Short mmCIF file of C-alpha atoms in Angstrom, two decimals:
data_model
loop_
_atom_site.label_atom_id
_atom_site.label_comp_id
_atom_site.label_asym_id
_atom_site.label_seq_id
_atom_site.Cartn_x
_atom_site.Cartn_y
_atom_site.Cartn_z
CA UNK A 22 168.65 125.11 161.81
CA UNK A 23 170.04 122.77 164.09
CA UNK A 24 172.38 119.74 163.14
CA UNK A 25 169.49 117.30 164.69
CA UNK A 26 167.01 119.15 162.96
CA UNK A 27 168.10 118.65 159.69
CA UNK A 28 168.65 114.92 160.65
CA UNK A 29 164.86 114.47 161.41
CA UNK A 30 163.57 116.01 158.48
CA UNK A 31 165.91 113.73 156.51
CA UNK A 32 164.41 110.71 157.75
CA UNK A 33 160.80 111.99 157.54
CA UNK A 34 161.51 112.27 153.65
CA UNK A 35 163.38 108.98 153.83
CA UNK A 36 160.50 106.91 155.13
CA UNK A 37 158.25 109.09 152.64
CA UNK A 38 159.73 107.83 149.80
CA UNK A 39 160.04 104.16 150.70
CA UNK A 40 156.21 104.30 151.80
CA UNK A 41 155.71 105.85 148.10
CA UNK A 42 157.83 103.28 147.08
CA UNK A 43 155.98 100.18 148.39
CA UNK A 44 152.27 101.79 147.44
CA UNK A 45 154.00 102.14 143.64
CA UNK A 46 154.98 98.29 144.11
CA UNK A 47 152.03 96.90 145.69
CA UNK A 48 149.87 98.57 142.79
CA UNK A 49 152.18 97.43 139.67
CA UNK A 50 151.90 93.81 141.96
CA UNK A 51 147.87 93.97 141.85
CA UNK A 52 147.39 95.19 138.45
CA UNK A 53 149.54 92.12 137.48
CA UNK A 54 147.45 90.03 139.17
CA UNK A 55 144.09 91.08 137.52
CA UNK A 56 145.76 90.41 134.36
CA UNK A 57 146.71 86.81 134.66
CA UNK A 58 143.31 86.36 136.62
CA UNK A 59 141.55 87.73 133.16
CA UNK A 60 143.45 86.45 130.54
CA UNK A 61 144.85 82.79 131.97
CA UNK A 62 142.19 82.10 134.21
CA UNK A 63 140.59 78.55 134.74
CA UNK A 64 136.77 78.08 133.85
CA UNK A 65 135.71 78.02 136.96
CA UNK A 66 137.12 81.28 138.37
CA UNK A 67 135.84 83.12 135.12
CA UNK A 68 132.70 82.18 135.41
CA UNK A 69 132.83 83.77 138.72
CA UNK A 70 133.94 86.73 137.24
CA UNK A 71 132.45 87.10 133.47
CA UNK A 72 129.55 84.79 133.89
CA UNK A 73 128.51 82.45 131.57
CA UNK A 74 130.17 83.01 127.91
CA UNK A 75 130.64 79.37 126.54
CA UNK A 76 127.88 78.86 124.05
CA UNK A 77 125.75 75.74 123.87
CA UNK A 78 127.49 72.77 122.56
CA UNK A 79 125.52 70.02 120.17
CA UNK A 80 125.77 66.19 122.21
CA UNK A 81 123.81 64.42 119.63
CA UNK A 82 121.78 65.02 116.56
CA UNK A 83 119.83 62.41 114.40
CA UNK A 84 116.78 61.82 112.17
CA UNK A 85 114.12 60.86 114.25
CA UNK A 86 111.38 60.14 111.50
CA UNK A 87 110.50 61.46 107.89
CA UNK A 88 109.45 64.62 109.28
CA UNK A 89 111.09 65.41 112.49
CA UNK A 90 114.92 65.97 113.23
CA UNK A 91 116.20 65.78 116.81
CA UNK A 92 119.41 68.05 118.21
CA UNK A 93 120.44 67.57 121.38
CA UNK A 94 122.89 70.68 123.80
CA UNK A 95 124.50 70.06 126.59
CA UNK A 96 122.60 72.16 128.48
CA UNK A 97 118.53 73.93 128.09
CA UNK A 98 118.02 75.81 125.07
CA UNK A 99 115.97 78.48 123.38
CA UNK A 100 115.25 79.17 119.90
CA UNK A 101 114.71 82.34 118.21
CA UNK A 102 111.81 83.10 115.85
CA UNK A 103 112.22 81.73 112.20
CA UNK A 104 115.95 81.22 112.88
CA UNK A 105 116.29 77.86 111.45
CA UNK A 106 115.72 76.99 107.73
CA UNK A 107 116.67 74.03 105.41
CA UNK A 108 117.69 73.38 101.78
CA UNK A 109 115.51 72.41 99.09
CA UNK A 110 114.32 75.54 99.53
CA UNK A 111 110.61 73.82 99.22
CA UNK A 112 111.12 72.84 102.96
CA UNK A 113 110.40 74.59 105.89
CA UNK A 114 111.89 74.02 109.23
CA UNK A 115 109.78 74.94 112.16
CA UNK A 116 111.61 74.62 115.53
CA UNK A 117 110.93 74.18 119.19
CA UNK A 118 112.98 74.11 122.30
CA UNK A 119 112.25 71.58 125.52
CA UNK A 120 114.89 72.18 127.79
CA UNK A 121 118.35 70.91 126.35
CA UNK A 122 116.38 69.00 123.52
CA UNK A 123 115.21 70.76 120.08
CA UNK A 124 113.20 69.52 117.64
CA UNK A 125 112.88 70.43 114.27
CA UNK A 126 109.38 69.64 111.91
CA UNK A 127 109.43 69.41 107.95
CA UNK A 128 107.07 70.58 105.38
CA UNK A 129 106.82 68.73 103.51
CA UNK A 130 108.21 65.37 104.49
CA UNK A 131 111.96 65.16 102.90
CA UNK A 132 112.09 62.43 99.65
CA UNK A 133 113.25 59.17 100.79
CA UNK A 134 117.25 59.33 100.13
CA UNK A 135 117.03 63.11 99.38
CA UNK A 136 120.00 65.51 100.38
CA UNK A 137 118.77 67.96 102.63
CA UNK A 138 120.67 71.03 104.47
CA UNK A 139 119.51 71.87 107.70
CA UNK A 140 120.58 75.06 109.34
CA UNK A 141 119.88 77.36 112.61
CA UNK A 142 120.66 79.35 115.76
CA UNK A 143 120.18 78.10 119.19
CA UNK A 144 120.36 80.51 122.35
CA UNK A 145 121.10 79.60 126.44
CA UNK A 146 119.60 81.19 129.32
CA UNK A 147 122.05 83.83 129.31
CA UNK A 148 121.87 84.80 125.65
CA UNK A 149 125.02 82.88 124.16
CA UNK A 150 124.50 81.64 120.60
CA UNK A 151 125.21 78.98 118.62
CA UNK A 152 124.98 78.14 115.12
CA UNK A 153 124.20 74.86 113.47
CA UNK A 154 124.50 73.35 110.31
CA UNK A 155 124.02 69.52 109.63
CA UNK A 156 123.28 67.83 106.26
CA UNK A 157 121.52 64.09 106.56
CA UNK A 158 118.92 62.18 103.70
CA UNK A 159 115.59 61.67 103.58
CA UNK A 160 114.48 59.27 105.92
CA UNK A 161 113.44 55.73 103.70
CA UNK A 162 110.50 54.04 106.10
CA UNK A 163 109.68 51.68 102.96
CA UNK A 164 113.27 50.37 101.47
CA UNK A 165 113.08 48.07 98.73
CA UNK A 166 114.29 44.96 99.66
CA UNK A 167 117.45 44.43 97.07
CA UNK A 168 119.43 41.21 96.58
CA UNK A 169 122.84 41.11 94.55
CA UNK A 170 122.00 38.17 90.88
CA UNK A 171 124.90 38.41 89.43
CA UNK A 172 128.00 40.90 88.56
CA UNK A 173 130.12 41.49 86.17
CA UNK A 174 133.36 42.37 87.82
CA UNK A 175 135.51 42.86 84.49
CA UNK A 176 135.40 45.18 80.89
CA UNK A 177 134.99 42.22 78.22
CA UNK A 178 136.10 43.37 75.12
CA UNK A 179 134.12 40.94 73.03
CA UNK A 180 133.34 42.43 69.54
CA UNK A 181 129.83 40.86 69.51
CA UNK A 182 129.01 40.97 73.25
CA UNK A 183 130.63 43.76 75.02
CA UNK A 184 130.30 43.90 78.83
CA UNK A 185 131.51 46.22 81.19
CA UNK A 186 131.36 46.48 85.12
CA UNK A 187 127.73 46.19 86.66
CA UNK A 188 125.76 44.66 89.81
CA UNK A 189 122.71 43.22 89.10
CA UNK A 190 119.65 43.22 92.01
CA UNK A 191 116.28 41.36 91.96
CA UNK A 192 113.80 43.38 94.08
CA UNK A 193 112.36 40.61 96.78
CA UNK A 194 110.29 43.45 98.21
CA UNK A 195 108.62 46.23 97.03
CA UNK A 196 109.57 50.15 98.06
CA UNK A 197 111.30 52.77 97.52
CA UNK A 198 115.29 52.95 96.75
CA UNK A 199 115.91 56.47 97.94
CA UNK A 200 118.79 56.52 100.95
CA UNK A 201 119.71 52.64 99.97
CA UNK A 202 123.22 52.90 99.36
CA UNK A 203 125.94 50.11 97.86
CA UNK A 204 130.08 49.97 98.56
CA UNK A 205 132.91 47.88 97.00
CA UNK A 206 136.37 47.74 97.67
CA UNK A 207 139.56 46.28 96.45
CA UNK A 208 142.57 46.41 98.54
CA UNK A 209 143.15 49.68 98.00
CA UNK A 210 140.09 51.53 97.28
CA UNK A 211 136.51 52.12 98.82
CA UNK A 212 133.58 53.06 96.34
CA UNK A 213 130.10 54.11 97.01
CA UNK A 214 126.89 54.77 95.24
CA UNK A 215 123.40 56.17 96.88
CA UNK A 216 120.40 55.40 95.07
CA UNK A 217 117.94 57.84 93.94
CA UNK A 218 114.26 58.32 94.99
CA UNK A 219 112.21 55.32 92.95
CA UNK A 220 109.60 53.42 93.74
CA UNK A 221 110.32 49.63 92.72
CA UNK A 222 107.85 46.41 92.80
CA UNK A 223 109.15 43.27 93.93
CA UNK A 224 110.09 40.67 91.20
CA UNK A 225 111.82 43.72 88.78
CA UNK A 226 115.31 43.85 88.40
CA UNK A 227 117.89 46.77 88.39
CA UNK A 228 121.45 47.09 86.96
CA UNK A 229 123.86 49.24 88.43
CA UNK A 230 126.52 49.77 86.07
CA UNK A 231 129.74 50.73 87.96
CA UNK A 232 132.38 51.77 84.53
CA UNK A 233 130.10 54.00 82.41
CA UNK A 234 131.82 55.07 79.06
CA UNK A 235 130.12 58.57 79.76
CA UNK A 236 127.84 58.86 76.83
CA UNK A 237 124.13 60.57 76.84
CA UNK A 238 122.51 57.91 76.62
CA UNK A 239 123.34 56.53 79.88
CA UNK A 240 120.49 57.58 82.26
CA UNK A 241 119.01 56.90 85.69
CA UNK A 242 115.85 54.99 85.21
CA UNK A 243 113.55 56.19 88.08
CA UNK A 244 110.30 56.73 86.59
CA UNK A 245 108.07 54.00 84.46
CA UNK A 246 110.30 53.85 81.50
CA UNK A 247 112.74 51.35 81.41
CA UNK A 248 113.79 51.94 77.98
CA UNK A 249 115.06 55.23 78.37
CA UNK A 250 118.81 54.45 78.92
CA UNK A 251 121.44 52.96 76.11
CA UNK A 252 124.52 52.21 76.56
CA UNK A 253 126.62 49.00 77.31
CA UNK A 254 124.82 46.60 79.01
CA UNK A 255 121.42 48.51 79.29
CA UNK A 256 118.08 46.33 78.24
CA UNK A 257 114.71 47.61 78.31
CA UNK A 258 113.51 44.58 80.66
CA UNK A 259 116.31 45.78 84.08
CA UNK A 260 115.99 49.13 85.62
CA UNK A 261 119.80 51.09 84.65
CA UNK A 262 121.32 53.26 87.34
CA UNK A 263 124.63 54.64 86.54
CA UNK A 264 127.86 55.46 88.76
CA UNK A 265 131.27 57.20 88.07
CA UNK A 266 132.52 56.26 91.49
CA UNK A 267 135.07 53.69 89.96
CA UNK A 268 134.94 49.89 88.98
CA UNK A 269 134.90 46.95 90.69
CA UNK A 270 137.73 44.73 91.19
CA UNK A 271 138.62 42.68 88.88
CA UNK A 272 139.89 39.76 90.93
CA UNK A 273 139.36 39.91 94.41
CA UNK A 274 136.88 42.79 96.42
CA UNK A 275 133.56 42.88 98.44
CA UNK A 276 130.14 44.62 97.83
CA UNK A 277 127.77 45.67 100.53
CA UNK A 278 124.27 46.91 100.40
CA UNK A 279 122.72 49.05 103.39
CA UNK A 280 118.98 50.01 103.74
CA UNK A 281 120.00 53.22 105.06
CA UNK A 282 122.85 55.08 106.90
CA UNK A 283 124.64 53.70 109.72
CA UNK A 284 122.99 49.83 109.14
CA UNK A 285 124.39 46.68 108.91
CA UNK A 286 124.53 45.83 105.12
CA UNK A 287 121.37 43.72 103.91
CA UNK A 288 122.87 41.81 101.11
CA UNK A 289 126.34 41.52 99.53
CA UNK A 290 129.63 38.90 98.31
CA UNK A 291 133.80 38.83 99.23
CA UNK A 292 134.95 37.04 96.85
CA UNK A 293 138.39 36.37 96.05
CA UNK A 294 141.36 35.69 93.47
CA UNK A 295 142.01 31.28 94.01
CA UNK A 296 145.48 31.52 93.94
CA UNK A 297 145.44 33.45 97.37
CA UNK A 298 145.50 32.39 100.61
CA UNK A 299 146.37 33.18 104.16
CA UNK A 300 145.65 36.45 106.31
CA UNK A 301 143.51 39.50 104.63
CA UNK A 302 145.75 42.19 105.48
CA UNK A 303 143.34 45.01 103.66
CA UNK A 304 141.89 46.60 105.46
CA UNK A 305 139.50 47.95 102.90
CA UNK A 306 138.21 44.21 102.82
CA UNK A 307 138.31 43.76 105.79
CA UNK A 308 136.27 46.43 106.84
CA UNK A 309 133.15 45.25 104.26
CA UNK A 310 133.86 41.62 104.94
CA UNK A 311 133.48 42.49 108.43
CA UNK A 312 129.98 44.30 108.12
CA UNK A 313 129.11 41.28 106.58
CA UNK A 314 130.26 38.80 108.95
CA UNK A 315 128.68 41.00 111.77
CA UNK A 316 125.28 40.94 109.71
CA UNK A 317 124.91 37.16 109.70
CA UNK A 318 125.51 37.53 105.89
CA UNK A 319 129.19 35.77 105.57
CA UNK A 320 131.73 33.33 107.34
CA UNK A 321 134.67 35.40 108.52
CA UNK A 322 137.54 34.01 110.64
CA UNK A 323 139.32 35.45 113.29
CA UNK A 324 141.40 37.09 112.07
CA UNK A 325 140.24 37.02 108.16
CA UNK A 326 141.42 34.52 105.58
CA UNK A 327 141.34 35.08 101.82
CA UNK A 328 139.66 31.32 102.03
CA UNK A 329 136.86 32.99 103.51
CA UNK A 330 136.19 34.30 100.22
CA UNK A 331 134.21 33.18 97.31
CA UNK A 332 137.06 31.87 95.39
CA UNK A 333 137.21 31.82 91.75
CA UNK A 334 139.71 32.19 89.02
CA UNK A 335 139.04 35.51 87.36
CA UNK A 336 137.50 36.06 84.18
CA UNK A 337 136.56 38.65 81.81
CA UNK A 338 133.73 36.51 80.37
CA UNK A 339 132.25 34.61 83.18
CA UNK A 340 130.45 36.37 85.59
CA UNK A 341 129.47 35.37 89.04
CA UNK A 342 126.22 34.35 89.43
CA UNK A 343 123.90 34.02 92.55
CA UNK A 344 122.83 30.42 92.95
CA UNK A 345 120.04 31.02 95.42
CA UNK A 346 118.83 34.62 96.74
CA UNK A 347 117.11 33.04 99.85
CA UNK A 348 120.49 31.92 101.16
CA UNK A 349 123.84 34.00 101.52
CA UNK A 350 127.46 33.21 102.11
CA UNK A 351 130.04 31.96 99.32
CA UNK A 352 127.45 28.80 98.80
CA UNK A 353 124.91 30.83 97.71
CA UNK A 354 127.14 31.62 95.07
CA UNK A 355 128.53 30.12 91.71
CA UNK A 356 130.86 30.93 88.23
CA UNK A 357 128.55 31.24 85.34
CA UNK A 358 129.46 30.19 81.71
CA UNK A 359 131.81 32.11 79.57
CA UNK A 360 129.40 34.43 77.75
CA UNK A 361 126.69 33.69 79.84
CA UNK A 362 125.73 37.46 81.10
CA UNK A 363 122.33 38.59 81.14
CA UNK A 364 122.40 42.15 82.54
CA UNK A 365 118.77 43.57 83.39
CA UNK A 366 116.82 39.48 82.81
CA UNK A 367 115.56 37.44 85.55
CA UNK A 368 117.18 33.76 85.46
#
């Protein structure tokens, strides 16, 4: 074989193996590709390429009546057979679709104020699922009306007349308590407690004693006897509810009472230790002084003042007393006498 020969062949090997080489490069280059294209993609290129695979996201969901409970995707929905179901057990949830919209139907009609679990499994058009859960009460379409007599905001240790923490209501309109729902607060501290299901005529009064010692005796009075709970401060003549949430404040707080979730509070009192004054700076108070304010129920200044306050100098033995329960404010409100409490009787 020639010199020139051998030369040739040499370079036909040559170019061979750098056209293997760049076919080797350009594939390692591609596969690459496809892998950041898969894995680190934006939304919109993978839905070119998987399809749709986000499942169906909940935009709203609320009560719409006793019976009904709205959800609301962001975008048209299905729902599979018997897939949605609801706690007390005595329920049952039937659901149907309407484009994004589903709406759920009760059987029986949830209890005013009643805890109830609802949960279920929504498809979109291409099959992705999503599962719900949500937990709301029992809508109240006939709240008692409730305004705060008189509390006790103080444990008197009096040997003869013993009192401990409790807000007193009259009932100006008659209804049902279930869902109506009362907060305090000191500085510090935010306490709530939800009433019970219980029907209520107007002109009755209720007790809702806020530092329970924890004994039997102390019951929830929803039915027709109102002698069935002892305890401090219970009388046959007030309807007792009882609450371990925590105490009132002693000195200076605010109590609000709402009709139902989410509302501005119907009733309630800031009141506040004399000796201060200047800028509220809790905002614990703030916040129920506020709801307040923004219900047309209290004077509030911009920004809050303890002055705004009922002011009083605290005491163990007097309580404070509502002066008249057509008007509200701190001059709707007054210090009764030392000893003077009368837990559970109209004055």
């Amino acid at each position: 074989m020639s010199k020139e020969r051998a030369m040739d062949r040499m370079r036909v090997r040559v170019k061979r193996a750098a056209g293997m080489a760049r076919l080797f490069t350009r594939a390692l280059v591609m596969g690459l590709a496809m892998w950041v294209v898969t894995g680190c993609s934006p939304p919109a290129i993978e839905s070119a390429v998987l399809g749709d695979i986000r499942p169906p996201v909940v935009k709203n969901a609320r009560l719409e009546s006793g019976y009904e409970f709205i959800l609301e995707f962001d975008e048209p929905v299905r729902v599979p057979k018997d897939s949605f179901s609801a706690e007390p057990k005595r329920l049952t949830a039937q659901a149907e679709s309407s484009e994004n919209v589903v709406s759920v139907l009760f059987e029986p009609q949830p209890s005013p104020g009643e805890v109830v679990t609802l949960a279920g499994t929504v498809q979109d058009m291409c099959g992705n699922s999503t599962r719900v859960q949500v937990q709301f009460k029992g809508y109240n379409d006939r709240p008692a009306g409730l305004v705060i007599t008189e509390i006790q905001t103080a444990k008197n240790t009096s040997k003869k007349a013993p009192h401990r923490d409790y807000i007193e209501f009259l009932v100006k309109k008659a209804g049902n308590l279930g869902g109506i729902y009362v907060q305090w607060a000191s500085s510090t501290k935010t306490m709530r407690f939800d009433f019970p299901a219980c029907e209520v005529r107007a002109g009755e009064v209720i007790v809702l004693h806020v530092a329970p010692e924890g004994v039997a005796e102390e019951k929830n009075e929803t039915g027709s006897d109102l002698g069935l709970s002892g305890g401090i401060d219970a009388t046959a003549q007030g309807r007792d509810f009882w609450s371990d949430a925590g105490g009132l404040p002693d000195a200076s707080g605010a109590i609000t009472v709402h009709e139902r979730e989410g509302a501005l509070p119907v009733d309630g009192i800031f009141y506040a230790d004399s000796s201060k004054s200047g800028t509220l700076e809790s905002a614990k108070l703030i916040a129920l002084a506020r709801e307040l304010a923004d219900a047309g129920l209290w004077k509030l200044d911009v920004p809050p003042l303890w002055e705004n306050a009922l002011l009083w100098k605290p005491s163990t033995s007097r309580p404070l007393v509502r002066t008249s329960t057509s008007a509200y404010g701190a001059n709707a409100w007054g210090i009764g006498e030392s000893g003077s409490q009368s837990p559970g009787i109209a004055n």
